[in-house]
Amino acid sequence: MKTNGALPEPGKSLQQVPASGVSLKKSKPQITDKIKPQGDTTLMPLYPPTGKSVVVVESLTKAKVIQGYLGDMYEVIPSNGHVRDLAARSGSVRPDDDFSMVWEVPSAAWTHLKTIKVAIAGAHNLILASDPDREGEAIAWHIIEMLKQQDALHEDTTVARVVFQEVTEAAIKSALQTPRNIDANLVHAYLARRALDYLIGFNISPLLWRKLPGCQSAGRVQSAALSLICDREMEIDKFIPQEYWTVEAMFKTDKLGSAADKYSILSYLTHFDSKKLGQLSVTTESEAKNIEQVINSSSFKVIGSKRSETSRNPPTPLITSTLQQDAANKLNFPASYTMKLAQKLYEGVQLSDGKAAGLITYMRTDGLHISDEAVKDIRSLVIDRYGWHFAPKVPRKFFKKVKNAQEAHEAIRPTDIRRLPSTVAGILDEDSLKLYTLIWSRTMACQMEPAKINQIQVDIGNDVECIAFRAACSRVDFLGYRAVYDDVEAEAINKNENEANDHDIAFEVMSYLKPGHKCCLDKVEIKQHHTEPPPRYSEASLVKKLEELGIGRPSTYATTIKVLQDRKYVTAKSRVLYPEFRGRMVSAFLAHHFTEVTDYSFTADMETELDNVSAGLTEWKGLLADYWTRFSTYCERASKVHIHQVEKMLERTFRNFLFSSLPDESRTCPSCLEGTLIFKVSRFGEGYFIGCDQHPKCKYIAKTLYGEEEEEVPQQNSTVEEPKLLGLHPVSREKVFLKNGPYGFYVQLGEDRKGYVPKRTSVSQFKDVDSITLEDALELLRYPITLGNHPDDGLPVVLKIAKNGFTIRHRRHIAPVPKNLKPNDITLEKALVLLSGDGVRRCGRPKSKPKLEEAMEAF
């Protein structure tokens, strides 16, 4: 095997563990030491071809397009992403063994590896052409390592790495002429990130499950993003709105012609009683009305006029984060959907002439650079389409100003700027066309002149000038880069918001006004307002904030937001991200016990350190060792925290949210009259509730926050009615009531009295509670029923009423009863069959430390 210097193994004992019985070559898990360098020879150009070559790319679509460019001397094969990953079990990263890692090959990946192995058997060259980033470098490295383990690489096989920013024939052939070896530093940065995220996920996840049942893993970047959303919600909770009033006036002028006579100028009060007004200067209606009276009794004239010209610079080229923001703001696309469409545009489509090509450059980038050749083409099209005065004399160059910028990749742009959106309208679907148009327009705009804006400002005051109003207006004198957004080619992304005519009339009227001109007060309007809390994050604003803080990488933002939604930590409503209480609990727990994980600067500094690893400035295992020393201490401390301490911490943090809806501020239990209502974590399922602290003596529950486990009371109902006496129990002669509590209607056997908790059962199965009879209530009060003992362990099997029917319960296993099966027909034998079926779920917090294999996948 010929390479330009081999990459040392990342760990002293790297193991490969198959995920299934499928195998290329049966062998024991290997323990390998560092591979010795193979020399330092320079790789020769691989195009034009000198022998058969196998090219490995990441997707089938890309493989088909590139195969059409290269011909029969090249065989292009997809790897379909990573061919192996860290095993999803405990111990896959071993800090005590020099951070060695255990790798696992998914079943599907063995098929792709076998295809590659068969293909290179008769080939001279193996060309690894995965994406031009850390992940792409890691994919190439994993393929080499797996082929080495299978003895598939021969001494005369040349292994080379090529990268390209766009899937075009010229870019592919150019990349083949400049092959290189695997970049060890990029792989080490990938390994450091992968190990770091694994260690966080697989150590925090079990703690979360034990302390906050139902809450799943929190990754490094996800935790910081969740913290941003929850911190903003805390600001909103604490925000106290303040009332304020504004005063607007409409003025008409005379002696300015017919157009002016018909047009009123809208202005805002800026000074009163010779004092400049701020937002909260007028805070009551009475103040506003007094001001209104004074204004109505005054005469006005123009006391000042000012004109100015300003420039509005064109936007920067698109990068991953700004693409997601622009698509969210202008097209209402979620970040994950934007990246899915961009991937399709990058990998290539079949054009109308029968040829295939990628339409845009690589979409995972944070560099603003555009190649000189591409800039030349853009400027040429700008001049041809709009005129020479729309293109600046010197090409525009852009540089990243946010934290952790990497300039290695080009910005996102069309591969051929002269491929207008209209030429691909019949090829792309509607949303893909919109995204391509967005990219095309932004790329054109970035190499155009600024827009020239003419602004005018008129001050109108009373005779003694102690009252002043201000009116302002602007007009575009030179479109500059904005011409591209008025272009018919940008029609797919344009929103018809044409107010130019009104602005032009207002600008014309105001331009005639000079100091001393009399103004006739048309009307005065006072308006009430309240200060507003900081807005919740949208996907676009969250991406922008993450980028500003240097948290994570732009390529991970879409996945980060999707994971938070999948975990049910965050809900998106009308493009706004709302934190669920589950997410707020997780964020509070991590902030309390893992301050470093949720600290914004830590996550950003870690990205800087990973960049240093990529540049060869930091040793990756040293970075991991330094972090693990601190992080393991956090884990050890958090593991010793009792669940009651967690409950108390959450109760203090969310006191207002938890107890504000309760009618009794003293929080005295209304059932036993002795206990106090407190926040509790359910012993079963994933529920959280507010209940009496005298449990199990008193089982009163005032409010349920979460929980799939069935409750004895149904959904919350704010109305409270007098209990309805249904009759007497035929045996005990106790009264049977229909009652309405905090969670809706239920039936109760016996009366409430101090120190006694009567039996209660939900009536959620009845749509019309008024139709419930004594017989119905007695039937419901029979449950739960013990059907018998399980033959395996002798523990009871119980038939219970659940929220949406009946369930069978045995220990921590719950099986739903089918709707077509009557509860009276259920025997122990039928219950055992249901408990062994597919719909069985587990509930409750485990009594002992759960296996780490059950932890969620680490990030």
PDB file of N, CA and C in Angstrom, residues 452-481:
ATOM      1  N   LYS A 452     -28.287  53.087  -2.313  1.00  0.00           N
ATOM      2  CA  LYS A 452     -28.203  54.468  -1.835  1.00  0.00           C
ATOM      3  C   LYS A 452     -29.587  54.901  -1.347  1.00  0.00           C
ATOM      4  N   ILE A 453     -29.675  55.279  -0.093  1.00  0.00           N
ATOM      5  CA  ILE A 453     -30.942  55.654   0.531  1.00  0.00           C
ATOM      6  C   ILE A 453     -30.908  57.138   0.885  1.00  0.00           C
ATOM      7  N   ASN A 454     -31.902  57.884   0.424  1.00  0.00           N
ATOM      8  CA  ASN A 454     -32.048  59.302   0.750  1.00  0.00           C
ATOM      9  C   ASN A 454     -33.053  59.427   1.889  1.00  0.00           C
ATOM     10  N   GLN A 455     -32.633  60.034   2.990  1.00  0.00           N
ATOM     11  CA  GLN A 455     -33.488  60.149   4.169  1.00  0.00           C
ATOM     12  C   GLN A 455     -33.824  61.610   4.442  1.00  0.00           C
ATOM     13  N   ILE A 456     -35.045  61.840   4.917  1.00  0.00           N
ATOM     14  CA  ILE A 456     -35.456  63.192   5.284  1.00  0.00           C
ATOM     15  C   ILE A 456     -36.151  63.133   6.644  1.00  0.00           C
ATOM     16  N   GLN A 457     -35.851  64.140   7.456  1.00  0.00           N
ATOM     17  CA  GLN A 457     -36.386  64.204   8.809  1.00  0.00           C
ATOM     18  C   GLN A 457     -36.923  65.614   9.050  1.00  0.00           C
ATOM     19  N   VAL A 458     -38.195  65.722   9.449  1.00  0.00           N
ATOM     20  CA  VAL A 458     -38.840  67.018   9.662  1.00  0.00           C
ATOM     21  C   VAL A 458     -39.309  67.112  11.108  1.00  0.00           C
ATOM     22  N   ASP A 459     -38.955  68.207  11.786  1.00  0.00           N
ATOM     23  CA  ASP A 459     -39.411  68.474  13.146  1.00  0.00           C
ATOM     24  C   ASP A 459     -40.488  69.549  13.106  1.00  0.00           C
ATOM     25  N   ILE A 460     -41.609  69.279  13.760  1.00  0.00           N
ATOM     26  CA  ILE A 460     -42.751  70.191  13.799  1.00  0.00           C
ATOM     27  C   ILE A 460     -42.994  70.569  15.262  1.00  0.00           C
ATOM     28  N   GLY A 461     -43.049  71.867  15.552  1.00  0.00           N
ATOM     29  CA  GLY A 461     -43.227  72.306  16.921  1.00  0.00           C
ATOM     30  C   GLY A 461     -44.243  73.419  17.049  1.00  0.00           C
ATOM     31  N   ASN A 462     -44.592  73.742  18.310  1.00  0.00           N
ATOM     32  CA  ASN A 462     -45.502  74.858  18.537  1.00  0.00           C
ATOM     33  C   ASN A 462     -44.732  76.180  18.461  1.00  0.00           C
ATOM     34  N   ASP A 463     -45.415  77.260  18.712  1.00  0.00           N
ATOM     35  CA  ASP A 463     -44.801  78.577  18.514  1.00  0.00           C
ATOM     36  C   ASP A 463     -43.597  78.790  19.420  1.00  0.00           C
ATOM     37  N   VAL A 464     -43.678  78.323  20.667  1.00  0.00           N
ATOM     38  CA  VAL A 464     -42.547  78.532  21.603  1.00  0.00           C
ATOM     39  C   VAL A 464     -41.591  77.339  21.597  1.00  0.00           C
ATOM     40  N   GLU A 465     -41.888  76.366  20.759  1.00  0.00           N
ATOM     41  CA  GLU A 465     -41.035  75.200  20.540  1.00  0.00           C
ATOM     42  C   GLU A 465     -40.797  74.377  21.805  1.00  0.00           C
ATOM     43  N   CYS A 466     -41.778  74.373  22.725  1.00  0.00           N
ATOM     44  CA  CYS A 466     -41.663  73.491  23.896  1.00  0.00           C
ATOM     45  C   CYS A 466     -42.308  72.140  23.619  1.00  0.00           C
ATOM     46  N   ILE A 467     -43.057  72.045  22.504  1.00  0.00           N
ATOM     47  CA  ILE A 467     -43.625  70.769  22.045  1.00  0.00           C
ATOM     48  C   ILE A 467     -43.047  70.489  20.663  1.00  0.00           C
ATOM     49  N   ALA A 468     -42.585  69.264  20.458  1.00  0.00           N
ATOM     50  CA  ALA A 468     -41.989  68.933  19.161  1.00  0.00           C
ATOM     51  C   ALA A 468     -42.409  67.540  18.720  1.00  0.00           C
ATOM     52  N   PHE A 469     -42.759  67.446  17.448  1.00  0.00           N
ATOM     53  CA  PHE A 469     -43.050  66.170  16.802  1.00  0.00           C
ATOM     54  C   PHE A 469     -41.973  65.918  15.741  1.00  0.00           C
ATOM     55  N   ARG A 470     -41.781  64.647  15.411  1.00  0.00           N
ATOM     56  CA  ARG A 470     -40.809  64.311  14.358  1.00  0.00           C
ATOM     57  C   ARG A 470     -41.435  63.342  13.371  1.00  0.00           C
ATOM     58  N   ALA A 471     -41.239  63.670  12.093  1.00  0.00           N
ATOM     59  CA  ALA A 471     -41.662  62.795  11.003  1.00  0.00           C
ATOM     60  C   ALA A 471     -40.435  62.446  10.174  1.00  0.00           C
ATOM     61  N   ALA A 472     -40.378  61.219   9.696  1.00  0.00           N
ATOM     62  CA  ALA A 472     -39.209  60.787   8.921  1.00  0.00           C
ATOM     63  C   ALA A 472     -39.660  59.919   7.762  1.00  0.00           C
ATOM     64  N   CYS A 473     -38.885  59.958   6.689  1.00  0.00           N
ATOM     65  CA  CYS A 473     -39.204  59.163   5.511  1.00  0.00           C
ATOM     66  C   CYS A 473     -37.917  58.935   4.724  1.00  0.00           C
ATOM     67  N   SER A 474     -37.912  57.896   3.914  1.00  0.00           N
ATOM     68  CA  SER A 474     -36.723  57.609   3.096  1.00  0.00           C
ATOM     69  C   SER A 474     -37.152  57.157   1.712  1.00  0.00           C
ATOM     70  N   ARG A 475     -36.203  57.248   0.785  1.00  0.00           N
ATOM     71  CA  ARG A 475     -36.455  56.843  -0.595  1.00  0.00           C
ATOM     72  C   ARG A 475     -35.176  56.238  -1.162  1.00  0.00           C
ATOM     73  N   VAL A 476     -35.333  55.183  -1.912  1.00  0.00           N
ATOM     74  CA  VAL A 476     -34.176  54.533  -2.544  1.00  0.00           C
ATOM     75  C   VAL A 476     -33.834  55.286  -3.816  1.00  0.00           C
ATOM     76  N   ASP A 477     -32.639  55.889  -3.837  1.00  0.00           N
ATOM     77  CA  ASP A 477     -32.200  56.627  -5.028  1.00  0.00           C
ATOM     78  C   ASP A 477     -31.445  55.721  -5.996  1.00  0.00           C
ATOM     79  N   PHE A 478     -30.766  54.703  -5.448  1.00  0.00           N
ATOM     80  CA  PHE A 478     -30.034  53.765  -6.310  1.00  0.00           C
ATOM     81  C   PHE A 478     -30.213  52.373  -5.715  1.00  0.00           C
ATOM     82  N   LEU A 479     -30.769  51.467  -6.505  1.00  0.00           N
ATOM     83  CA  LEU A 479     -31.092  50.139  -5.992  1.00  0.00           C
ATOM     84  C   LEU A 479     -29.866  49.362  -5.544  1.00  0.00           C
ATOM     85  N   GLY A 480     -28.781  49.467  -6.283  1.00  0.00           N
ATOM     86  CA  GLY A 480     -27.595  48.690  -5.944  1.00  0.00           C
ATOM     87  C   GLY A 480     -27.914  47.207  -5.897  1.00  0.00           C
ATOM     88  N   TYR A 481     -27.478  46.525  -4.830  1.00  0.00           N
ATOM     89  CA  TYR A 481     -27.669  45.076  -4.730  1.00  0.00           C
ATOM     90  C   TYR A 481     -29.152  44.690  -4.654  1.00  0.00           C
TER      91      TYR A 481
END
